[in-house]
PDB file of C-alpha atoms in Angstrom:
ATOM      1  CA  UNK A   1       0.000   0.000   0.000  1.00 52.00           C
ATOM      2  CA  UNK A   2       2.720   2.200   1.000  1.00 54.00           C
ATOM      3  CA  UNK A   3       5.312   1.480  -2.205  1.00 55.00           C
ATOM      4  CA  UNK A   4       2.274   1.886  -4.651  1.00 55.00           C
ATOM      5  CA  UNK A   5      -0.304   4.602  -3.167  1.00 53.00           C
ATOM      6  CA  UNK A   6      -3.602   5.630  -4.627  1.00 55.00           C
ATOM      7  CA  UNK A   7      -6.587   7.643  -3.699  1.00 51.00           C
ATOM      8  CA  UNK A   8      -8.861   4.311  -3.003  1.00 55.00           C
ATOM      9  CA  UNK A   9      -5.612   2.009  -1.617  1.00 55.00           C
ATOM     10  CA  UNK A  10      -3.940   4.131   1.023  1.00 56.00           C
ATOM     11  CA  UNK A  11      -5.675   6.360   4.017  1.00 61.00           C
ATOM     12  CA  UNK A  12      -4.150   9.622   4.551  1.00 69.00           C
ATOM     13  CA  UNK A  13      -1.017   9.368   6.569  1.00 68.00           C
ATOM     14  CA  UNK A  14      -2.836  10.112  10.173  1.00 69.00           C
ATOM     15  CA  UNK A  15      -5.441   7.428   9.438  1.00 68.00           C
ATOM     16  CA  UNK A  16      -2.872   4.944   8.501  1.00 68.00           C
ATOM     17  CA  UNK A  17      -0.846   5.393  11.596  1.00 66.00           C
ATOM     18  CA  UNK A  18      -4.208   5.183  14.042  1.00 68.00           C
ATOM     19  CA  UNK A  19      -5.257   1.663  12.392  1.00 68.00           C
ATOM     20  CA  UNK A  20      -1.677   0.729  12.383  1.00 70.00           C
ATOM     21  CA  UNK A  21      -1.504   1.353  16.176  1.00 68.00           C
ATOM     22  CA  UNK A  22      -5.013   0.131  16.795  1.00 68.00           C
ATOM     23  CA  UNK A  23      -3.565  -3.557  14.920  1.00 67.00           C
ATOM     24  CA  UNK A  24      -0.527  -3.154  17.554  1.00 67.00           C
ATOM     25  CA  UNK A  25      -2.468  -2.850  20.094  1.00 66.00           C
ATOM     26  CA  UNK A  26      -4.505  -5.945  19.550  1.00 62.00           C
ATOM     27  CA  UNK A  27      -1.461  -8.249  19.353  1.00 63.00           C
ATOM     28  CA  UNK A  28       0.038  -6.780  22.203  1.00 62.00           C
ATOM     29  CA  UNK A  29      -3.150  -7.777  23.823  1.00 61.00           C
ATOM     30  CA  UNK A  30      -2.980 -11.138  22.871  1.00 56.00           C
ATOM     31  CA  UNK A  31       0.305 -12.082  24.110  1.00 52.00           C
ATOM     32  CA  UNK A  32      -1.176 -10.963  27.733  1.00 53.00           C
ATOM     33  CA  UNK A  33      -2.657 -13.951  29.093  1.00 46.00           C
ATOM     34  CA  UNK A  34      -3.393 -11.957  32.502  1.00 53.00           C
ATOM     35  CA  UNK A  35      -6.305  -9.777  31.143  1.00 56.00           C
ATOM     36  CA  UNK A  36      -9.965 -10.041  30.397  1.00 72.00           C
ATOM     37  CA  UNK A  37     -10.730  -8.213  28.394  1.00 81.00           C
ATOM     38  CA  UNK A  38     -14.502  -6.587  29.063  1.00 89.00           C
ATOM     39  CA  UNK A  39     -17.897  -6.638  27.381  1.00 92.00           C
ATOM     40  CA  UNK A  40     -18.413  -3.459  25.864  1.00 93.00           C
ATOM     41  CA  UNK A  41     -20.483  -1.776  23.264  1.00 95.00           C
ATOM     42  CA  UNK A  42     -17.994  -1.094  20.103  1.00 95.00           C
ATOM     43  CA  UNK A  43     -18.296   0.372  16.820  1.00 94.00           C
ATOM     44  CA  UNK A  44     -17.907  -2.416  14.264  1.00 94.00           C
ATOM     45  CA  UNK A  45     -16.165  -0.134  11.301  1.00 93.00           C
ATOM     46  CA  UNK A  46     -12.767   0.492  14.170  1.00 91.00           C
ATOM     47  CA  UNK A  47     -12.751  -3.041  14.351  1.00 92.00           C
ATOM     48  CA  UNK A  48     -12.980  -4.395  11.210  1.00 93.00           C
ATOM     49  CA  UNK A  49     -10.607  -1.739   9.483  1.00 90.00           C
ATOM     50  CA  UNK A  50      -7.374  -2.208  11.114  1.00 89.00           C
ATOM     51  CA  UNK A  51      -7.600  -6.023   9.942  1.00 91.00           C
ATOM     52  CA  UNK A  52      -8.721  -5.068   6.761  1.00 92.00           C
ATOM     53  CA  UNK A  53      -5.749  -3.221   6.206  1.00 88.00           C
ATOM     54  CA  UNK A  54      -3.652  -5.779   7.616  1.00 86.00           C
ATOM     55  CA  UNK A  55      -4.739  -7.904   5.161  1.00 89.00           C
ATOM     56  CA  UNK A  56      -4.185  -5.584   1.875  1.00 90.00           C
ATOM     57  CA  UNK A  57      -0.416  -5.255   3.647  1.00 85.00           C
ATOM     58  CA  UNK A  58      -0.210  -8.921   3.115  1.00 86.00           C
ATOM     59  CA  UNK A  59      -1.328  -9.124  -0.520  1.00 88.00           C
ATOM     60  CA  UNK A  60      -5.163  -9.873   0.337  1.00 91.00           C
ATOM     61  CA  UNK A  61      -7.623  -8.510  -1.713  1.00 93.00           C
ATOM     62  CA  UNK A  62     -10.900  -7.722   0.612  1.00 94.00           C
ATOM     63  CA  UNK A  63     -14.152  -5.133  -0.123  1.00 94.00           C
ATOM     64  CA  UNK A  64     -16.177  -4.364   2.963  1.00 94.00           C
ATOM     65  CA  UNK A  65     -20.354  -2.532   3.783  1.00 91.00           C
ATOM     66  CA  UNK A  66     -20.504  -1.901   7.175  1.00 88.00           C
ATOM     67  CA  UNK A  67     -22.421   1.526   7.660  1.00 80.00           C
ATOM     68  CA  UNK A  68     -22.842   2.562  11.342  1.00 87.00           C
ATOM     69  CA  UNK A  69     -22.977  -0.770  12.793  1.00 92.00           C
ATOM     70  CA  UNK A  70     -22.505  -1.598  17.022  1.00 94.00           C
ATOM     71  CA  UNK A  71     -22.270  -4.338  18.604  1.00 95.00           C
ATOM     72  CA  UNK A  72     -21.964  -5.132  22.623  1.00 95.00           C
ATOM     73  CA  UNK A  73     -18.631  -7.916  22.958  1.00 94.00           C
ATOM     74  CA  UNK A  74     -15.483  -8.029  22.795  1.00 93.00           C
ATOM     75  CA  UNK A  75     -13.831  -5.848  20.483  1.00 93.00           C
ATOM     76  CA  UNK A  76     -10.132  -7.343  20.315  1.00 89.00           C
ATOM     77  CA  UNK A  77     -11.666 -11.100  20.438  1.00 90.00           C
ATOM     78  CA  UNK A  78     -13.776  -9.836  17.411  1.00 94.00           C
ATOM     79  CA  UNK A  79     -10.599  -8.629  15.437  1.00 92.00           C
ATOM     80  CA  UNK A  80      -8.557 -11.641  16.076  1.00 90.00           C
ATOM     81  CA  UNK A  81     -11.852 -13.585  14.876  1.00 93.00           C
ATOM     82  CA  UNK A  82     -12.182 -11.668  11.991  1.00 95.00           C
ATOM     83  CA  UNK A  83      -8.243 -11.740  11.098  1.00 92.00           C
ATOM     84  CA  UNK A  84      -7.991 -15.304  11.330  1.00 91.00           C
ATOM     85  CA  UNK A  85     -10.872 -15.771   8.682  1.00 94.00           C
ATOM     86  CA  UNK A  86      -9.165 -13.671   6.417  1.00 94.00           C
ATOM     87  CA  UNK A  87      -5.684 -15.379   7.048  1.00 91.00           C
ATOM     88  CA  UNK A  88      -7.183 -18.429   6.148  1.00 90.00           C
ATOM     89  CA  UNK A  89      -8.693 -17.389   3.172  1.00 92.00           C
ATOM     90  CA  UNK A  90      -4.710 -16.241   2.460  1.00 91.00           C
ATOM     91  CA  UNK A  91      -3.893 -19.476   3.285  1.00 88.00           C
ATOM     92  CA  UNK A  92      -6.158 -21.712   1.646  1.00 87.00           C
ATOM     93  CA  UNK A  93      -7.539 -19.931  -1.198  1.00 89.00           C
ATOM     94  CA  UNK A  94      -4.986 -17.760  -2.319  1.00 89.00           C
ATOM     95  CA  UNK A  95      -5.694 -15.298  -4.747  1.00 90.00           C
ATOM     96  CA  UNK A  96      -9.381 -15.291  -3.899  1.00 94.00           C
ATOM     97  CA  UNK A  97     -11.134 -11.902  -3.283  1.00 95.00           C
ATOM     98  CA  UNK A  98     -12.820 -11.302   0.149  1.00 96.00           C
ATOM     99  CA  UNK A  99     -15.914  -9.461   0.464  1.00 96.00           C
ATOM    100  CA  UNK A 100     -17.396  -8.153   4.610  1.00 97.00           C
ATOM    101  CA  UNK A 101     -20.722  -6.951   4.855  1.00 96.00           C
ATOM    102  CA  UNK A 102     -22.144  -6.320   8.326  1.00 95.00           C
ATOM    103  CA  UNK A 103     -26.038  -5.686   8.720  1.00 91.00           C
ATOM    104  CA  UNK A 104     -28.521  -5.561  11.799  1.00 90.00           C
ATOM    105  CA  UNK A 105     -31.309  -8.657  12.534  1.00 91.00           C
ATOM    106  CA  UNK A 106     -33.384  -8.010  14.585  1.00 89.00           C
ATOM    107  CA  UNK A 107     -31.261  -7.664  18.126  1.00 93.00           C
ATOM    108  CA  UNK A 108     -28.347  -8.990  16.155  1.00 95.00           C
ATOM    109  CA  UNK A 109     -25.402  -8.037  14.415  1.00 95.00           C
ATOM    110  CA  UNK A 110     -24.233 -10.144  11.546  1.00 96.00           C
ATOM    111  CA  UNK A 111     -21.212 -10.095  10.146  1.00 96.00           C
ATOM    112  CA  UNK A 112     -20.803 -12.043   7.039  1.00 97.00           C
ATOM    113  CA  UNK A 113     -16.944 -12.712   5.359  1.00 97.00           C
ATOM    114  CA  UNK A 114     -17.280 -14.551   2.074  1.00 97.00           C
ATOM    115  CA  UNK A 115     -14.345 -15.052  -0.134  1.00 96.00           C
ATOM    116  CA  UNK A 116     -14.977 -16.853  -3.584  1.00 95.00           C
ATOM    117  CA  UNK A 117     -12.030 -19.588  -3.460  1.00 93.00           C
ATOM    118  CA  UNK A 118     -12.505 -23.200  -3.220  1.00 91.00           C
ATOM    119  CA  UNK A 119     -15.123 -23.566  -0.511  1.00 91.00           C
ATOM    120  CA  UNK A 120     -14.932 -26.056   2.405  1.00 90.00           C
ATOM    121  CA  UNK A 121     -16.802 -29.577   1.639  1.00 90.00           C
ATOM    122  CA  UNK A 122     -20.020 -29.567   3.772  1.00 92.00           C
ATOM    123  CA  UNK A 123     -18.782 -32.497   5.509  1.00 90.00           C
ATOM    124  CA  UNK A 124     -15.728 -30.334   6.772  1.00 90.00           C
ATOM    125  CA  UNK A 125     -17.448 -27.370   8.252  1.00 91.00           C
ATOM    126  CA  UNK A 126     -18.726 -28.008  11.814  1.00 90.00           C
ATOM    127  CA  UNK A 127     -14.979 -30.434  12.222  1.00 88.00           C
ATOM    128  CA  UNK A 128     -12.789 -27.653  11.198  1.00 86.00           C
ATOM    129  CA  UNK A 129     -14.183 -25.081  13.992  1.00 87.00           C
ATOM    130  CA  UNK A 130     -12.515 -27.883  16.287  1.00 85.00           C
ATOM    131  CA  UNK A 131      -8.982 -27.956  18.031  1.00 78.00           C
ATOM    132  CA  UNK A 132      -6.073 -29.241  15.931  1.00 64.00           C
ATOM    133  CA  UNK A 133      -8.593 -30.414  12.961  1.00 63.00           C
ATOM    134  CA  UNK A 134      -7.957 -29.286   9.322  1.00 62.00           C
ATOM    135  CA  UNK A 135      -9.516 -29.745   6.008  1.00 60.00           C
ATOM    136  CA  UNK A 136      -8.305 -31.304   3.215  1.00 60.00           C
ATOM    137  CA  UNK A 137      -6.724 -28.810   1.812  1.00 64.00           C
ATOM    138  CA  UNK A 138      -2.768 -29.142   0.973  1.00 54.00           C
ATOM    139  CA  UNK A 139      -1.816 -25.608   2.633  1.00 58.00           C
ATOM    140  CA  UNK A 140       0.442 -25.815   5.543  1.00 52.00           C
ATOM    141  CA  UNK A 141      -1.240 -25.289   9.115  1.00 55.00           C
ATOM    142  CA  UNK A 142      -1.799 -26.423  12.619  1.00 55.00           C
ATOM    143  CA  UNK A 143      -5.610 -26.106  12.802  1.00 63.00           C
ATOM    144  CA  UNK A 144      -5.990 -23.529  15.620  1.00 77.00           C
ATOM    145  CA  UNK A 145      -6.847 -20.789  13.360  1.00 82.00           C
ATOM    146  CA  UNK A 146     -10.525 -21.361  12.834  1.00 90.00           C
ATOM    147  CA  UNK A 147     -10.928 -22.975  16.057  1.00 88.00           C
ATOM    148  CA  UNK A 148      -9.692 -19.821  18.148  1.00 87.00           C
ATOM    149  CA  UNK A 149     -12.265 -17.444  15.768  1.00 90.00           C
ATOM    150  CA  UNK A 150     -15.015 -19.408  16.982  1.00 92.00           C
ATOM    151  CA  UNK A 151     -14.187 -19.603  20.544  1.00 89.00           C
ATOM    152  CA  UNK A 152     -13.411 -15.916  20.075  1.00 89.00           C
ATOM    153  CA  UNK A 153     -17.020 -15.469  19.453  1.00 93.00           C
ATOM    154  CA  UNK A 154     -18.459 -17.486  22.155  1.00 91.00           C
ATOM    155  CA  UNK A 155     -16.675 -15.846  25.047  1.00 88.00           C
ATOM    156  CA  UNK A 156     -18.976 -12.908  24.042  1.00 91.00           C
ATOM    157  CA  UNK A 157     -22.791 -14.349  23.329  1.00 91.00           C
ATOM    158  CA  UNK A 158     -21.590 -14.787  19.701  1.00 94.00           C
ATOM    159  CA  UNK A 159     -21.154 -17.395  17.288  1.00 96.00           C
ATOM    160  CA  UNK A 160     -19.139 -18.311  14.136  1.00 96.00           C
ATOM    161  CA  UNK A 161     -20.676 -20.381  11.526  1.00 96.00           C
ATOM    162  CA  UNK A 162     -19.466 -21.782   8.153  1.00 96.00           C
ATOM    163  CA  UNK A 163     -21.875 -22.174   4.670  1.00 96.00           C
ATOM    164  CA  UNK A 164     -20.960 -21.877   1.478  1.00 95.00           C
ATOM    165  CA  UNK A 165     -21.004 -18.732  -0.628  1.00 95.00           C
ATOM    166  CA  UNK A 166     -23.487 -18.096  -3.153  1.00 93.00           C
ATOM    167  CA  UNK A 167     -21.827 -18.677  -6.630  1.00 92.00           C
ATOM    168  CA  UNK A 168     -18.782 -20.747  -5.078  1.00 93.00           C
ATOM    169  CA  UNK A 169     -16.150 -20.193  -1.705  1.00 95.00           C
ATOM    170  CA  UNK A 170     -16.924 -20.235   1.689  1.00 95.00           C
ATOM    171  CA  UNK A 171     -19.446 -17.671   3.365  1.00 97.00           C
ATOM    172  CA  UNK A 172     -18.413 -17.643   7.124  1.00 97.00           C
ATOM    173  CA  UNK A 173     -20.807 -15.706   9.260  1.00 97.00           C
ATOM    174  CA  UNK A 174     -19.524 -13.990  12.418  1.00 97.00           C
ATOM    175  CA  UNK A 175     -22.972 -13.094  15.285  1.00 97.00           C
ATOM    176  CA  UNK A 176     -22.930 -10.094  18.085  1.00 96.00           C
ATOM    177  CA  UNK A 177     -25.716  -9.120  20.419  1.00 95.00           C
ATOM    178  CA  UNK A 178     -27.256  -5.637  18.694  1.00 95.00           C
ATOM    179  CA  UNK A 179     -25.808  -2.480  20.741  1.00 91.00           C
ATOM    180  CA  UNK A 180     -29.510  -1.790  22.381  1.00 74.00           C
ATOM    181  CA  UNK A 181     -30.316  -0.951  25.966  1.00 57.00           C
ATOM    182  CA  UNK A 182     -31.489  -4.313  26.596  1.00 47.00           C
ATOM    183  CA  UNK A 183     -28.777  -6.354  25.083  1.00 44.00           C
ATOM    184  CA  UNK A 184     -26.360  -4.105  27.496  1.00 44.00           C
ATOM    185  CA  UNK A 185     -27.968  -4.791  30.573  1.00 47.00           C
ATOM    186  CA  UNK A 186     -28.230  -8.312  29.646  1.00 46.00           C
ATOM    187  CA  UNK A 187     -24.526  -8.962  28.926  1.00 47.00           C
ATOM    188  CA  UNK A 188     -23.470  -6.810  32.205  1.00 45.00           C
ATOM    189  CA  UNK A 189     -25.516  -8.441  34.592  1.00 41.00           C
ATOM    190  CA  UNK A 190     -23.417 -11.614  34.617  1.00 43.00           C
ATOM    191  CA  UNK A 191     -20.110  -9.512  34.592  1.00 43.00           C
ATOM    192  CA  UNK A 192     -21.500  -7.682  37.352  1.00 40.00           C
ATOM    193  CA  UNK A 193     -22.150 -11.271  39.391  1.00 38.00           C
ATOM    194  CA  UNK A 194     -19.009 -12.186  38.646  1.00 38.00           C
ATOM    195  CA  UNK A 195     -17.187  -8.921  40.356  1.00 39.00           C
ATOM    196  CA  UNK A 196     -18.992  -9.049  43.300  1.00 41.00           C
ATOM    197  CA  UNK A 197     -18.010 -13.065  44.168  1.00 40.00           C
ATOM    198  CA  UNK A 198     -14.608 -11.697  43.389  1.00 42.00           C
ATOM    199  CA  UNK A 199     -14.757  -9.413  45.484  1.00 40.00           C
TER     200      UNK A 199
END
C-alpha cells in the first residue's frame, strides 16, 4: 500500500498510523494472558478496518459494507476472529477476493466474510471449527486458526458459523448481540455477578 499509493488504496497518513496502532495494540493484547478483556459496546467499522488493512499489507484482496454498525462484545476477540478468517482465506484460497458486509437482525449483528475460493466440503465445516482439525486442503497449518475465531465469538454471546457462498467459496458468518439498551444490561448483569463473588 505504502510502495504503490492511490486515492482508493492508502488512508491519509494520520489514518494509517491510528489503524496501524489500533492492529498493535490488539497483538500486544494477545500475548497478555493476565487480562480479560470486558464486554463493551464497540463500533464495528474500528474493528474491522485495522484487519482489513492488515490484510491488503499482506497481498489480500478484501471489499467491505458496514455503515454505522454496534455491537456489545469483545472488540479485540472480534478482530482476532475476523483476522484469522481472512488469514485463512490467504492461506487456503490464495488469490481469492474477500468481500465483509455487516447488517442488523433483529437484536443482532451479523457479520458475514465470504471469499470466492474453493469452498470447504459440507462435511468439513462443523470439524474444522474444532482444536487441531484441518480440512483437506494441501496448505500448511496447525488447525488452531478457525478454532480460536469461533471460541473468540463465544466468550462474548456470539457465534461463528461456516456455509458456502453463493456462486462458489466459503461464506463464514460472524454473530454479536445488537448495541440496544437491553442487550447491554443483559450482557453486564453476569459480569456484574461475577465482580462481586470476586470481590
Amino acid at each position: 500500500l505504502l510502495s504503490q499509493p492511490s486515492a482508493q488504496s492508502v488512508p491519509d497518513p494520520v489514518r494509517l498510523h491510528n489503524l496501524m496502532a489500533t492492529e498493535l495494540s490488539r497483538l500486544q493484547a494477545m500475548l497478555d494472558t493476565d487480562s480479560l478483556e470486558s464486554i463493551e459496546e464497540f463500533e464495528l467499522a474500528d474493528v474491522v478496518e485495522p484487519i482489513v488493512l492488515s490484510h491488503r499489507l499482506a497481498g489480500g484482496v478484501v471489499d467491505t459494507n458496514l455503515g454505522p454498525v454496534r455491537a456489545i462484545g469483545r472488540p479485540q476477540a472480534t478482530a482476532t476472529a475476523l483476522a484469522n478468517l481472512l488469514e485463512n482465506v490467504r492461506s487456503h484460497a490464495p488469490g481469492a477476493s474477500a468481500t465483509i458486509r455487516a447488517e442488523h437482525c433483529g437484536s443482532t449483528i451479523v457479520l458475514a466474510v465470504e471469499d470466492n475460493g474453493g469452498g470447504i466440503a459440507a462435511s468439513e465445516r462443523e470439524r474444522v471449527l474444532l482444536r487441531g482439525a484441518r480440512g483437506s486442503t494441501p496448505a500448511p497449518g496447525s488447525g488452531l486458526g478457525l478454532y480460536l475465531a469461533a471460541t473468540a465469538m463465544a466468550s462474548q454471546s456470539g457465534t461463528l458459523r461456516l456455509s458456502e457462498r453463493k456462486g462458489g467459496g466459503t461464506r463464514a458468518v460472524l454473530t454479536l448481540p445488537a448495541a440496544t439498551r437491553s442487550a447491554a444490561a443483559h450482557l453486564a448483569f453476569p459480569v456484574a455477578l461475577r465482580a462481586r463473588a470476586a470481590s
